[in-house]
Short mmCIF file of C-alpha atoms in Angstrom, two decimals:
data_model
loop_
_atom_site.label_atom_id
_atom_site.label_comp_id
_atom_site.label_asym_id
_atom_site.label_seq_id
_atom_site.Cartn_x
_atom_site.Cartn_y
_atom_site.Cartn_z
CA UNK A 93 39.90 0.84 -40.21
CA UNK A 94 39.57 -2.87 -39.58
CA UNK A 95 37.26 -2.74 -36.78
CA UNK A 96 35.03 -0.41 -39.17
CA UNK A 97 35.42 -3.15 -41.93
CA UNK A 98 34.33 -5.94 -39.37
CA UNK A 99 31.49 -3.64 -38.40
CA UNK A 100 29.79 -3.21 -41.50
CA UNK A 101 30.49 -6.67 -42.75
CA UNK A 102 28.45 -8.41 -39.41
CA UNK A 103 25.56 -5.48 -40.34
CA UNK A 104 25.16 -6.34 -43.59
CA UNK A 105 24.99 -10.01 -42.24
CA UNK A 106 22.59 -9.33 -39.67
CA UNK A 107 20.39 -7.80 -42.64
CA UNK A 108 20.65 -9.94 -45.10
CA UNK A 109 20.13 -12.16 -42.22
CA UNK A 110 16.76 -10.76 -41.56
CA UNK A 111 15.88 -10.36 -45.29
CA UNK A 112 16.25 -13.92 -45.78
CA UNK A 113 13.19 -14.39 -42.61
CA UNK A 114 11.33 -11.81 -43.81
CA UNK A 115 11.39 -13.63 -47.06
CA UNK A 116 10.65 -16.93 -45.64
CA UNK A 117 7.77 -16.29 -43.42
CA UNK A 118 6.45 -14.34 -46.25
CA UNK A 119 6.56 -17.08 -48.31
CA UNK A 120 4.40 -19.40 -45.97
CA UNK A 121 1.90 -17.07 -45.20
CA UNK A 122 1.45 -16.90 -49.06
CA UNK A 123 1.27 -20.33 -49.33
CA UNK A 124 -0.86 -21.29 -46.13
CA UNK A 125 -3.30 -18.25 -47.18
CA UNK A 126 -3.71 -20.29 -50.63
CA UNK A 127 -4.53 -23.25 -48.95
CA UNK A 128 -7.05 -21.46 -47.03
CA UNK A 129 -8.58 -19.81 -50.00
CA UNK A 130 -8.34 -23.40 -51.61
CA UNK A 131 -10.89 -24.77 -49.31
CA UNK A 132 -12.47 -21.95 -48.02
CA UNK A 133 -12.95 -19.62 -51.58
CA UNK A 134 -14.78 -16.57 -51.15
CA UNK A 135 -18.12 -15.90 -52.19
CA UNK A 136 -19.12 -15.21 -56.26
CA UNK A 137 -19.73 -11.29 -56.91
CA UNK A 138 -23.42 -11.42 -57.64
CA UNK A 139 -23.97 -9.11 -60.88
CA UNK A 140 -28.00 -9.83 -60.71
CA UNK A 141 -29.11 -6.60 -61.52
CA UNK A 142 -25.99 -5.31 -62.98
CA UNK A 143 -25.67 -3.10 -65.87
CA UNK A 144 -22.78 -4.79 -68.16
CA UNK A 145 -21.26 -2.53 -71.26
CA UNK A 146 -19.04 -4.75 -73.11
CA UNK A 147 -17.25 -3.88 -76.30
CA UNK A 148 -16.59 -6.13 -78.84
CA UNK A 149 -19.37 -7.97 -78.44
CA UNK A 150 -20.65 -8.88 -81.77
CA UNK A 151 -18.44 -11.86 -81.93
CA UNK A 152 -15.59 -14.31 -79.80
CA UNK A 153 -15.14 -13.35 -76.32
CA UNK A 154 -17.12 -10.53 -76.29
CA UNK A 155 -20.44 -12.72 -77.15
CA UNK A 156 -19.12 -15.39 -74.92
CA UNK A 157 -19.36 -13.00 -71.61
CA UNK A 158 -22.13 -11.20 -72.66
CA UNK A 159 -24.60 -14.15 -72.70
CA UNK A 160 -22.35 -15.25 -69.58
CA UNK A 161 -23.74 -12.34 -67.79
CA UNK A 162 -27.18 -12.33 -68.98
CA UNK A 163 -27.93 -15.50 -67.40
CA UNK A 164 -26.65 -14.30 -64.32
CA UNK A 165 -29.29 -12.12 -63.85
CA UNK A 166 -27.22 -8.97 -65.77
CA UNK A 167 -28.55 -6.04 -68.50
CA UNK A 168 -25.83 -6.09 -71.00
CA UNK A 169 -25.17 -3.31 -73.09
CA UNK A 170 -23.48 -4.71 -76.33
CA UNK A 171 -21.02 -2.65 -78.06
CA UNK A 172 -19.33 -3.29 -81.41
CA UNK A 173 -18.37 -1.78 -84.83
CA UNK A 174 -20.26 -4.95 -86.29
CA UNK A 175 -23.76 -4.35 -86.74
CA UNK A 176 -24.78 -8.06 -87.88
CA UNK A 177 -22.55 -9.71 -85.35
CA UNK A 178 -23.77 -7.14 -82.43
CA UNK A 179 -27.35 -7.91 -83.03
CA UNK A 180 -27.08 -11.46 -83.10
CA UNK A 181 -25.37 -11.23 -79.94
CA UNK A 182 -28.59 -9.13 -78.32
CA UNK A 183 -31.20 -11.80 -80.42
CA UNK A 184 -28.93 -14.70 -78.40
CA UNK A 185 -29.71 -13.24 -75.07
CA UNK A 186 -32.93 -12.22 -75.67
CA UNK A 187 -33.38 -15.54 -76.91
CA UNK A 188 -32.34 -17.00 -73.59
CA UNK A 189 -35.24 -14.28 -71.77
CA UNK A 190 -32.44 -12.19 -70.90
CA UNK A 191 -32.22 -8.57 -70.99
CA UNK A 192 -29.91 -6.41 -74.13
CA UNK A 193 -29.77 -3.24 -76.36
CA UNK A 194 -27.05 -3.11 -79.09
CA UNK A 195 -25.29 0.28 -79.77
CA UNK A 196 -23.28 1.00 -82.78
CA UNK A 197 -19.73 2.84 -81.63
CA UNK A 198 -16.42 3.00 -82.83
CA UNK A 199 -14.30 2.66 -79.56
CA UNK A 200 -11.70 4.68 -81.31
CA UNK A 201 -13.52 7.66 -81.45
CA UNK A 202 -14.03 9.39 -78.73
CA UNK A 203 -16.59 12.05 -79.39
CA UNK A 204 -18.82 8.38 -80.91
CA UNK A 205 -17.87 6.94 -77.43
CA UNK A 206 -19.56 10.14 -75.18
CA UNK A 207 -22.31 10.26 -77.40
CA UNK A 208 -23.58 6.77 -76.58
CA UNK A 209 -22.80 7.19 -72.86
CA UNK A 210 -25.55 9.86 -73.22
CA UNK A 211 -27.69 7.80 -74.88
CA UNK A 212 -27.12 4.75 -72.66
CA UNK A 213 -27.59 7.06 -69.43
CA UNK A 214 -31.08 8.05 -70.89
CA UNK A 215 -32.15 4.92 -72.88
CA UNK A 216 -30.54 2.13 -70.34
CA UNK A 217 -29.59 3.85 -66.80
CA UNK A 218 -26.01 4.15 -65.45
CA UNK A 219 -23.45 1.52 -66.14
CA UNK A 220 -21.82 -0.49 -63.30
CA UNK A 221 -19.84 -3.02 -65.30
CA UNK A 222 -17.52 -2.40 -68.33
CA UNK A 223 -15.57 -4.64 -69.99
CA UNK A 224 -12.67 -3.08 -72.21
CA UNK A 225 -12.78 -6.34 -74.23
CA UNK A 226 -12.69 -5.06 -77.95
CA UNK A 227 -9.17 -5.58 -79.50
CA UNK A 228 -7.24 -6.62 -82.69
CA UNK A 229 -4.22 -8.39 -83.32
CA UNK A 230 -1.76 -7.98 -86.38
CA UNK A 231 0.38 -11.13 -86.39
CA UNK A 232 3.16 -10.93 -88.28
CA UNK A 233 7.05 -9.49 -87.81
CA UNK A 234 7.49 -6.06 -86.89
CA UNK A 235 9.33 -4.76 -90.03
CA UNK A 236 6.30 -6.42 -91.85
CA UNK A 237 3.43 -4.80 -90.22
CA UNK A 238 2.35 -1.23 -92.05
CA UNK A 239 1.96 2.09 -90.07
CA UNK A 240 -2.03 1.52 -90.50
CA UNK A 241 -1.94 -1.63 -88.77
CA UNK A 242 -0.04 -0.44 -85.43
CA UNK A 243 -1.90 2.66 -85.28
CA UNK A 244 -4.90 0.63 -85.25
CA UNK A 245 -3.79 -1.79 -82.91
CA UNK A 246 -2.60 0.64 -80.43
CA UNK A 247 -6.49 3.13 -80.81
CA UNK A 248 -8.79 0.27 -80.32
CA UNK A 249 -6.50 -1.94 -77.73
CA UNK A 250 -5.14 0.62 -75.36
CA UNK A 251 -6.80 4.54 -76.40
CA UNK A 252 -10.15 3.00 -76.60
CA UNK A 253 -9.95 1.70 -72.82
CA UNK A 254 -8.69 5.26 -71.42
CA UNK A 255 -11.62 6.91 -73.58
CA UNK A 256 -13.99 4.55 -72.26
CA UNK A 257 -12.87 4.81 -68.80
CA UNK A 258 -13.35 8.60 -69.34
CA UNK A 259 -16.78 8.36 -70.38
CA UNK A 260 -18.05 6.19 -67.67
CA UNK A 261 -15.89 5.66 -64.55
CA UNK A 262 -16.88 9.44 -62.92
CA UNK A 263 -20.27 7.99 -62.45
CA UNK A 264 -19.18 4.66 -60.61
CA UNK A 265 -17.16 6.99 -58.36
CA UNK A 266 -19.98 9.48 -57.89
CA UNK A 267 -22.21 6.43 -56.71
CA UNK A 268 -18.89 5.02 -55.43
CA UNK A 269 -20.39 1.42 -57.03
CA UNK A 270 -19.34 0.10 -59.70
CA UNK A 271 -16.75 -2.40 -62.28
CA UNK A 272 -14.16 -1.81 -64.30
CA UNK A 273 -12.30 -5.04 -66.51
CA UNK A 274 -9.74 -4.79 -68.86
CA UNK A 275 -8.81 -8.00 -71.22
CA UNK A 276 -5.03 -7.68 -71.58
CA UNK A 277 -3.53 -11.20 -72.28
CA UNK A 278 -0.05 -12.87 -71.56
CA UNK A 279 1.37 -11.05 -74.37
CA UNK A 280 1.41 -8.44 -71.80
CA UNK A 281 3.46 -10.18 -69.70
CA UNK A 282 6.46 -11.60 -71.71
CA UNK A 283 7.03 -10.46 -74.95
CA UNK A 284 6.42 -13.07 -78.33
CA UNK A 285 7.34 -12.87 -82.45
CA UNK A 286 5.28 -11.68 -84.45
CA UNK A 287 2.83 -9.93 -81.91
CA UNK A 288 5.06 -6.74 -80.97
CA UNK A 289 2.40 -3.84 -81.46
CA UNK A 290 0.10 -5.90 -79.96
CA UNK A 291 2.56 -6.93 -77.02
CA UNK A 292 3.26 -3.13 -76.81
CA UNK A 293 -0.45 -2.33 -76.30
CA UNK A 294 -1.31 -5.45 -73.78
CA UNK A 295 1.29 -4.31 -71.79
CA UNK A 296 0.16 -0.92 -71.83
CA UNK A 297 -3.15 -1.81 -70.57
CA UNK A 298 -1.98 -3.80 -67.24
CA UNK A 299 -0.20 -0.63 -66.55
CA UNK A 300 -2.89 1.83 -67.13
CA UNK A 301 -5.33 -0.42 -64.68
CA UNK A 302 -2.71 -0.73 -62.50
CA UNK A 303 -2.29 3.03 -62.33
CA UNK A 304 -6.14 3.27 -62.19
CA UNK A 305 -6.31 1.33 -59.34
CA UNK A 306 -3.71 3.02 -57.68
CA UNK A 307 -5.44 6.66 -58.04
CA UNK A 308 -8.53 5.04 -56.39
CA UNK A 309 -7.40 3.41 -53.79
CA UNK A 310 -4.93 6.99 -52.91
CA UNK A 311 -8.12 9.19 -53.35
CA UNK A 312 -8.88 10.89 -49.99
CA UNK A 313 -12.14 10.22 -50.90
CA UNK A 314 -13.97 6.64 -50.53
CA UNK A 315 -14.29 4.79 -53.58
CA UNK A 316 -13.65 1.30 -51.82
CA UNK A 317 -17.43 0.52 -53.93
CA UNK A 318 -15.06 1.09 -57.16
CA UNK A 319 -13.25 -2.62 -58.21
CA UNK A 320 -10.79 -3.06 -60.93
CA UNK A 321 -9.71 -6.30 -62.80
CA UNK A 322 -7.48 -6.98 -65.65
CA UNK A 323 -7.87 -10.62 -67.19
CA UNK A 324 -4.79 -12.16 -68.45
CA UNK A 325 -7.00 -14.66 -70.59
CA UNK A 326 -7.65 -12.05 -73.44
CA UNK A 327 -6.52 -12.51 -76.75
#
């Protein structure tokens, strides 16, 4: 009927109504909580004392945050394929009278991956840190890039993390303390020629933190001690 017509017509004012305030007050409390954060930032994590795996490390970013660390008072653990670049990474920080051991591990394998865990539990102590940071990046067009190359692409950028995670994150929830970063990159947020394996597996890792952090934070149990961060700065 007409009356029913008018009806609906002033509800779905009155909410769209109220879905436009919700909006805007949302919108200032976003902005003046940025302002507050702006001059009032929160505290730096302290990782004195920390115990910092990092793949990759032999070389780039990797070496970059893991003499970072080590002069923040950190152990690192360096991880890479490269046995040259991996030492010199160690010799850097030990250089600086910071603390280092370099393991040899192919994050691709998995049974090589749970092997050094062992050996880092026994040789090192727990980890509290890791940094997914190892990667590679085929750039060139799709129809161009062999089966070898995205199969690659997708085992050391995106497996590698969930075997890693595997391997050490039941011990940061046991001791509910504890790290976990993942170096995805903006090619996991918009799409770009001649990187789409490597967009594929970017992406891939913001969701599987995302999802990570979700399970956490759902667990009846308390693993509050348990962080999560995904950098967008990654290659």
């Amino acid at each position: 009927t007409d009356e029913q017509g008018i009806g609906m017509k002033i509800y779905q004012g009155v909410m769209m109504t109220l879905e436009v305030l919700v909006l805007i007050v949302r919108m200032y409390a976003t902005w003046f909580h940025c302002i507050y954060k702006f001059f009032v930032p929160p505290e730096p994590k302290s990782v004195n004392g920390e115990v910092v795996l990092i793949t990759g490390a032999g070389h780039g970013m990797g070496r970059e945050m893991a003499v970072r660390f080590a002069k923040l008072g950190s152990t690192i653990i360096c991880v890479d394929i490269n046995v040259g670049g991996n030492q010199e990474t160690v010799d850097i920080i030990k250089e600086g009278k910071g603390k280092a051991h370099s393991y040899l591990c192919d994050v691709t394998n998995r049974d090589a991956i749970n092997e050094m865990a062992e050996k880092i539990r026994k040789e090192v102590g727990e980890v509290t840190i890791l940094v997914n940071n190892a990667g590679v990046m085929p750039c060139k067009p799709l129809l161009q890039t062999g089966e070898k190359e995205i199969r690659v692409a997708f085992e050391v950028n995106c497996l590698a993390h969930l075997w890693m995670l595997q391997a050490f994150l039941p011990a940061m929830m046991e001791r509910n303390h504890g790290h976990i970063v993942a170096m995805s990159s903006m090619a996991g947020v918009i799409g770009l020629r001649n990187l789409v394996p490597y967009c594929g597996t970017k992406f891939a890792v913001r969701g599987m933190m995302e999802a990570v952090h979700e399970e956490l934070r759902e667990d009846p149990r308390n693993f509050s001690g348990v962080r999560t961060s995904t950098s967008l700065s990654g290659g």
